[in-house]
PDB file of N, CA and C in Angstrom:
ATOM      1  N   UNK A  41       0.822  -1.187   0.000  1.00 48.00           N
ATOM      2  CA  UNK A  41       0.000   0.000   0.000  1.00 48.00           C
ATOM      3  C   UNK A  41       0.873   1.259   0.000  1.00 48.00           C
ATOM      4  N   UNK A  42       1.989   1.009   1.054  1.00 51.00           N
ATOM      5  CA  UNK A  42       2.714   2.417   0.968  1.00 51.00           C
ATOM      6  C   UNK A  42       3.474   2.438  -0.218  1.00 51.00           C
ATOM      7  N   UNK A  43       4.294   1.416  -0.911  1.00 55.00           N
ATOM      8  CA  UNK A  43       5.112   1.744  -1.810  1.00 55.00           C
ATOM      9  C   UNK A  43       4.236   1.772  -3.161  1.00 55.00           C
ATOM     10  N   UNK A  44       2.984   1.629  -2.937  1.00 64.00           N
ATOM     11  CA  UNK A  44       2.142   1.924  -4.484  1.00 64.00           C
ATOM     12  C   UNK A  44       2.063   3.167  -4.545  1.00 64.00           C
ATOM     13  N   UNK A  45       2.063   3.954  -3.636  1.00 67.00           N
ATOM     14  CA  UNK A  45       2.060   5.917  -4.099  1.00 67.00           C
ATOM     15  C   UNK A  45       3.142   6.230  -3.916  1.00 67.00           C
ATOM     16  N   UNK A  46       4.174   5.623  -3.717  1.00 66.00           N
ATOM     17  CA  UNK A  46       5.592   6.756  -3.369  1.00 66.00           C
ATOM     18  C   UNK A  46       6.838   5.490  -3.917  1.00 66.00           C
ATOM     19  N   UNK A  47       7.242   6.239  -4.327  1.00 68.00           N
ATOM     20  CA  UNK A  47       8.813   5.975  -4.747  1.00 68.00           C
ATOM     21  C   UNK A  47      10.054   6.258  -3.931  1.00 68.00           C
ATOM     22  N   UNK A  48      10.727   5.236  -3.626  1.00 67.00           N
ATOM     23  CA  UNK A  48      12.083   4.905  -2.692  1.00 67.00           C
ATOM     24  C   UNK A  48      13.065   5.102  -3.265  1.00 67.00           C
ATOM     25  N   UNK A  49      14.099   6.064  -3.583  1.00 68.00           N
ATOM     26  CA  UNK A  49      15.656   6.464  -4.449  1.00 68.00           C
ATOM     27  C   UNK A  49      16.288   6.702  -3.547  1.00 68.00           C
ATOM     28  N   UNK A  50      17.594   6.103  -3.359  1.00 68.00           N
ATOM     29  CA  UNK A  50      18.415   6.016  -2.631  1.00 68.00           C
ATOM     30  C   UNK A  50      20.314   6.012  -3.655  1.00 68.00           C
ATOM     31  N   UNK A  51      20.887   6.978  -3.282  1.00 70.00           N
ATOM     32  CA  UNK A  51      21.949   6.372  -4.248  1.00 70.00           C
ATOM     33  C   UNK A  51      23.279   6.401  -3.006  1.00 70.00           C
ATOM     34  N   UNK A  52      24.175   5.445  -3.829  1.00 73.00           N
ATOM     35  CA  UNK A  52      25.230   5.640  -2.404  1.00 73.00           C
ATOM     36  C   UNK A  52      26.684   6.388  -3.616  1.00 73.00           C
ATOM     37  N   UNK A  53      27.301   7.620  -2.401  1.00 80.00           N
ATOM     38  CA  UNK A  53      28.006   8.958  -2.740  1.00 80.00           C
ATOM     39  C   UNK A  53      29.415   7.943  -2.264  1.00 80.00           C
ATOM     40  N   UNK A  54      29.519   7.032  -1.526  1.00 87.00           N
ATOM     41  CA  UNK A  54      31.052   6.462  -1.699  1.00 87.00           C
ATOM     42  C   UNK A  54      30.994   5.018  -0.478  1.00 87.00           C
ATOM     43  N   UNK A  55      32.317   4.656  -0.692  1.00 89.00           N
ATOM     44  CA  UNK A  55      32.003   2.920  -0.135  1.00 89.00           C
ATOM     45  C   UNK A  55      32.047   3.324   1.333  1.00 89.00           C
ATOM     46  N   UNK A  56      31.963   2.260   2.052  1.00 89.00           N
ATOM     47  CA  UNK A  56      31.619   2.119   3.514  1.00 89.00           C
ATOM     48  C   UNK A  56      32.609   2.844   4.299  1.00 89.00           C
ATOM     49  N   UNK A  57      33.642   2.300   3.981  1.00 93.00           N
ATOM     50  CA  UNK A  57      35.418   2.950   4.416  1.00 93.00           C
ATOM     51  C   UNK A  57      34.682   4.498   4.642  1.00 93.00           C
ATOM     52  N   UNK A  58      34.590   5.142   3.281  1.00 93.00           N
ATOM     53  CA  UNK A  58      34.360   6.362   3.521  1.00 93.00           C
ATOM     54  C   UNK A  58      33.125   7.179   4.221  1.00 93.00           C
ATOM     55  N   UNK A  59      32.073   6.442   4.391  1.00 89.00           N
ATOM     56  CA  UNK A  59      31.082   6.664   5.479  1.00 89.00           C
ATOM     57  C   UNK A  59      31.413   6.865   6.450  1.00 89.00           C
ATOM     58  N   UNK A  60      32.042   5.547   6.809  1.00 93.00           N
ATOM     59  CA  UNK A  60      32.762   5.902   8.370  1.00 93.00           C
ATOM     60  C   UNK A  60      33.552   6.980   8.557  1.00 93.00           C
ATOM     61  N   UNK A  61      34.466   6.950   7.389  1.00 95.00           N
ATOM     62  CA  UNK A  61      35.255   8.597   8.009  1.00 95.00           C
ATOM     63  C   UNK A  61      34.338  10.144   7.503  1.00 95.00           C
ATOM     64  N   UNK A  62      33.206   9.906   7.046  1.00 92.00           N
ATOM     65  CA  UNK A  62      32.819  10.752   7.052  1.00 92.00           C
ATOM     66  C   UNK A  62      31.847  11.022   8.506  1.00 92.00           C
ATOM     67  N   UNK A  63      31.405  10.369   8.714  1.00 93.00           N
ATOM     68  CA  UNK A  63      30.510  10.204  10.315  1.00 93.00           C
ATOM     69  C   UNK A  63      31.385  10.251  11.152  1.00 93.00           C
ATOM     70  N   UNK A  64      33.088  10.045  11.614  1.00 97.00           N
ATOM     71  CA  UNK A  64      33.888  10.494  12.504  1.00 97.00           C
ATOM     72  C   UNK A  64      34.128  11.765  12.302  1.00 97.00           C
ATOM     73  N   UNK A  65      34.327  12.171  11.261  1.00 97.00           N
ATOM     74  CA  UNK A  65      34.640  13.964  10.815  1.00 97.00           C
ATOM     75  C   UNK A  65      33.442  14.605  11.864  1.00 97.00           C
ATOM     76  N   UNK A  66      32.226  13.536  11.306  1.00 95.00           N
ATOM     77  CA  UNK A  66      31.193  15.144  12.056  1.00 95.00           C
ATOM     78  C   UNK A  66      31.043  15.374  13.019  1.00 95.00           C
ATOM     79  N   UNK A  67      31.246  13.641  13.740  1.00 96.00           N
ATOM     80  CA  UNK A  67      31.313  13.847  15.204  1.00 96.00           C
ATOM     81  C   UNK A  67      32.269  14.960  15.866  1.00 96.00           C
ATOM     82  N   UNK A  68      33.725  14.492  15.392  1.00 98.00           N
ATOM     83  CA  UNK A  68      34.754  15.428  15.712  1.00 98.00           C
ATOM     84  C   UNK A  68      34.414  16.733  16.040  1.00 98.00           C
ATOM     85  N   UNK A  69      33.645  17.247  14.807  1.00 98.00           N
ATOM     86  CA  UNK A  69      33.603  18.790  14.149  1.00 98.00           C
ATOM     87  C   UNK A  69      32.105  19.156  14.462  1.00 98.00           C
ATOM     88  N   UNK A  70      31.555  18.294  15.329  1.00 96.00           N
ATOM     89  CA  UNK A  70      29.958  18.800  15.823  1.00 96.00           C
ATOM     90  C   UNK A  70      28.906  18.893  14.092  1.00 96.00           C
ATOM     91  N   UNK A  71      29.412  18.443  13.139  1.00 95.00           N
ATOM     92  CA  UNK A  71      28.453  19.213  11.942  1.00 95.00           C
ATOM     93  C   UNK A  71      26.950  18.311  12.661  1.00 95.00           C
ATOM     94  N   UNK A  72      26.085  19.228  12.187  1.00 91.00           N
ATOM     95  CA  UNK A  72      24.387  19.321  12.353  1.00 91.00           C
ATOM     96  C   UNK A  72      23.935  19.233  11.007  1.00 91.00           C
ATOM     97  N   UNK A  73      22.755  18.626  10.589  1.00 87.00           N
ATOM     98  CA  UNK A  73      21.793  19.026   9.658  1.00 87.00           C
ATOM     99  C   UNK A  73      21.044  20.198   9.478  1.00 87.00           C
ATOM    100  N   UNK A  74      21.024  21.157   8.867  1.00 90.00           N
ATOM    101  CA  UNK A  74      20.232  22.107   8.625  1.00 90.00           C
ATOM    102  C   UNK A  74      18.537  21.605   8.022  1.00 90.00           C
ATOM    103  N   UNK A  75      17.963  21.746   9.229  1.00 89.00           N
ATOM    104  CA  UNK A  75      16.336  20.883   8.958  1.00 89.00           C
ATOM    105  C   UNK A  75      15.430  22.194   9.590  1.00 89.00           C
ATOM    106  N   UNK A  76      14.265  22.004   8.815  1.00 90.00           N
ATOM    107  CA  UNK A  76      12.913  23.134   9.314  1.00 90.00           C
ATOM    108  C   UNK A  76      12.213  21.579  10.330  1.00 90.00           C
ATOM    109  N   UNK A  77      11.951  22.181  11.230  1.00 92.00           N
ATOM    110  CA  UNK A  77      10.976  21.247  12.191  1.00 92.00           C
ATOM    111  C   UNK A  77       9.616  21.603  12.234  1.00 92.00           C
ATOM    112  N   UNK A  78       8.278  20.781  12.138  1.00 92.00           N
ATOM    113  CA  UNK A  78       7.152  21.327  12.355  1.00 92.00           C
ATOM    114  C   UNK A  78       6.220  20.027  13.024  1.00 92.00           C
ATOM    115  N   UNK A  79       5.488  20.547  13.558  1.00 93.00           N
ATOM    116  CA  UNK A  79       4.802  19.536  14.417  1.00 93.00           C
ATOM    117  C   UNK A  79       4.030  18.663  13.768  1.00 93.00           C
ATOM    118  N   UNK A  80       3.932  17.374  14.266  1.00 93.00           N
ATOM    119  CA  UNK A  80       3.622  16.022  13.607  1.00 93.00           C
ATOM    120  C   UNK A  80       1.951  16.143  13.372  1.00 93.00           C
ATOM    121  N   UNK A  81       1.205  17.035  13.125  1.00 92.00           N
ATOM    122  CA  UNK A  81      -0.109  17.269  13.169  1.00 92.00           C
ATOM    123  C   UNK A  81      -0.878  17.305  11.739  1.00 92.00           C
ATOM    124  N   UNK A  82      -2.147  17.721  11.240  1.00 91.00           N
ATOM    125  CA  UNK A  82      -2.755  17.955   9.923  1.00 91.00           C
ATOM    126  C   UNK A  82      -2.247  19.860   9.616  1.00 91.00           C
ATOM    127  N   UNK A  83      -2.281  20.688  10.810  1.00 92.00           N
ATOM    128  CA  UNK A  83      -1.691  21.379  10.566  1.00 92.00           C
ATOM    129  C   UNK A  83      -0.059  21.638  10.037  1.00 92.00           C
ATOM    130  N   UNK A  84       0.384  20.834  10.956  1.00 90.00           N
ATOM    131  CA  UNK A  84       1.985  21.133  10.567  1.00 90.00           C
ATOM    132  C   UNK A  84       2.463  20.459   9.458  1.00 90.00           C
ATOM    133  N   UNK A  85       1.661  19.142   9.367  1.00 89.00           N
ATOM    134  CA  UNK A  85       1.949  18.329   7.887  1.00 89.00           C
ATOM    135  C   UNK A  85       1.456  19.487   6.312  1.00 89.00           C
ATOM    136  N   UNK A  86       0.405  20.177   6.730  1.00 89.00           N
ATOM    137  CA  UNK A  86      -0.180  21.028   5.241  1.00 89.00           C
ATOM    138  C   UNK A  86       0.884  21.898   5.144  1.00 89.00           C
ATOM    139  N   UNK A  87       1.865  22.697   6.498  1.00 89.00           N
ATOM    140  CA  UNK A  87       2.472  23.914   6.170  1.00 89.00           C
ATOM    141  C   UNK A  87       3.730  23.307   5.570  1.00 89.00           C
ATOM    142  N   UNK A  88       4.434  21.847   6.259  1.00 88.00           N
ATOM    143  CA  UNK A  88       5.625  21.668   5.596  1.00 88.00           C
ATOM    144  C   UNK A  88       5.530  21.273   3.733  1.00 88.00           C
ATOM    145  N   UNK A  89       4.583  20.949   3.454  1.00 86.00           N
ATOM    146  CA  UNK A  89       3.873  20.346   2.196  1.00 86.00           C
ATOM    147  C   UNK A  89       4.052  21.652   1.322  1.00 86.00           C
ATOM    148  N   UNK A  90       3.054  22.463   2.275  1.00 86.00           N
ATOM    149  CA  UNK A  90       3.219  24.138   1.261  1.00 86.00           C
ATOM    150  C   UNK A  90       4.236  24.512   0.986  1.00 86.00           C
ATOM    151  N   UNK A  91       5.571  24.482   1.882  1.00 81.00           N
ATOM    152  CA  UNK A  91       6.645  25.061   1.371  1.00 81.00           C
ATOM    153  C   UNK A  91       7.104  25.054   0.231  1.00 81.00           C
ATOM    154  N   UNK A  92       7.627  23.964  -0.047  1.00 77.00           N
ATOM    155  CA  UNK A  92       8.388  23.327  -1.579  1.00 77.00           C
ATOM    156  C   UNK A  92       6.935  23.944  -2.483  1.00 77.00           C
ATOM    157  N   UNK A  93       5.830  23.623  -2.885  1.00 77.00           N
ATOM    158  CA  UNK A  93       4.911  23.947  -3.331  1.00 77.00           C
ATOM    159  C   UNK A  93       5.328  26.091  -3.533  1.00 77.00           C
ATOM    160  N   UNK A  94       5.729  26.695  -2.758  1.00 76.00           N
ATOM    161  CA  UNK A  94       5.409  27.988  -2.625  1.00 76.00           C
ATOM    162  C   UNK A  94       7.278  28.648  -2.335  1.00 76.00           C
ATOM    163  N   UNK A  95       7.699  27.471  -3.286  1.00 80.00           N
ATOM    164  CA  UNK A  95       9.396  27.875  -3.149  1.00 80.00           C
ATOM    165  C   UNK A  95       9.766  29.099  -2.126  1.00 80.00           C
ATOM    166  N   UNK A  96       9.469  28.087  -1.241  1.00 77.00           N
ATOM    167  CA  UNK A  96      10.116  28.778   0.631  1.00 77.00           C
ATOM    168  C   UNK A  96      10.768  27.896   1.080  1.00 77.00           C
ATOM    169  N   UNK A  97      11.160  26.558   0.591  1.00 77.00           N
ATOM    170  CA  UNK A  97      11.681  25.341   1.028  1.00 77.00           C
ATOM    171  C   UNK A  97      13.587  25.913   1.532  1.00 77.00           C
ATOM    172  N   UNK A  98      13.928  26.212   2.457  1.00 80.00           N
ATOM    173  CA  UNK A  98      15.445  26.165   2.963  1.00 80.00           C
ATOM    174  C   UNK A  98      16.150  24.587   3.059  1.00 80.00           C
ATOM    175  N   UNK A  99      15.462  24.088   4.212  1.00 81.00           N
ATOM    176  CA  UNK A  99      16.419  22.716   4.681  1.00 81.00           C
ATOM    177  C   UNK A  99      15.445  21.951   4.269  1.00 81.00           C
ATOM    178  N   UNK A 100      16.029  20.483   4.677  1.00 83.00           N
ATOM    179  CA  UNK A 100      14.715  19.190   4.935  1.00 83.00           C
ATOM    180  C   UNK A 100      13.939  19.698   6.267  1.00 83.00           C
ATOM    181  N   UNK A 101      12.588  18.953   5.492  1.00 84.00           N
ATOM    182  CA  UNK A 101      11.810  19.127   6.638  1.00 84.00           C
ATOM    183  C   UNK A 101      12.130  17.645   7.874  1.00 84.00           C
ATOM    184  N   UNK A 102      11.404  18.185   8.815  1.00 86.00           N
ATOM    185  CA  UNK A 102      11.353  17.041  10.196  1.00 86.00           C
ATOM    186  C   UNK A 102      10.228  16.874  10.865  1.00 86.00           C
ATOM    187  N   UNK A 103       9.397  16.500  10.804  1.00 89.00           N
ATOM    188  CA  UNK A 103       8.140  16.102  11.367  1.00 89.00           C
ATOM    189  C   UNK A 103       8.193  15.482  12.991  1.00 89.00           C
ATOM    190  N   UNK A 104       7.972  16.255  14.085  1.00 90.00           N
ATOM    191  CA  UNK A 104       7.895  16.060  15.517  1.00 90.00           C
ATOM    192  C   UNK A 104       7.010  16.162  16.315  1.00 90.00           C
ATOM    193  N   UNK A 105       6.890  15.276  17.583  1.00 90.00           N
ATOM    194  CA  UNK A 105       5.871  15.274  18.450  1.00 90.00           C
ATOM    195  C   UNK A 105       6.327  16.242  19.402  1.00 90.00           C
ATOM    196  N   UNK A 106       4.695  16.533  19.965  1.00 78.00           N
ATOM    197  CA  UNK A 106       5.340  17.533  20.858  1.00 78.00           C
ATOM    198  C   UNK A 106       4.644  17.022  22.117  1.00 78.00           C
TER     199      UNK A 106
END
């Protein structure tokens, strides 16, 4: 049911070796994701939806409970 409306793309950017040293770098160096957060609701689901729709889209979105 879920994968009949949505499509799964995934590509991989380099081998495992280099995952790992890329995930020690960030630890090291604190890097963060730059993400918009909005609450896990019918409201907060329509506003993150609108964005991309109304090219206001900055980061990934994150969908959270509150």
């Amino acid at each position: 049911m879920f994968f009949s409306r949505f499509n799964v793309h995934f590509s991989l950017v380099a081998s495992r070796a280099r995952h790992d040293e890329m995930l020690a770098f960030a630890t090291v160096h604190d890097v963060k994701p730059r993400v918009e957060q909005f609450e896990l609701s019918e409201k907060g689901i329509e506003e993150a939806v609108g964005k991309p729709k109304g090219n206001k889209m900055r980061y990934r979105v994150m969908l959270i409970t509150k």
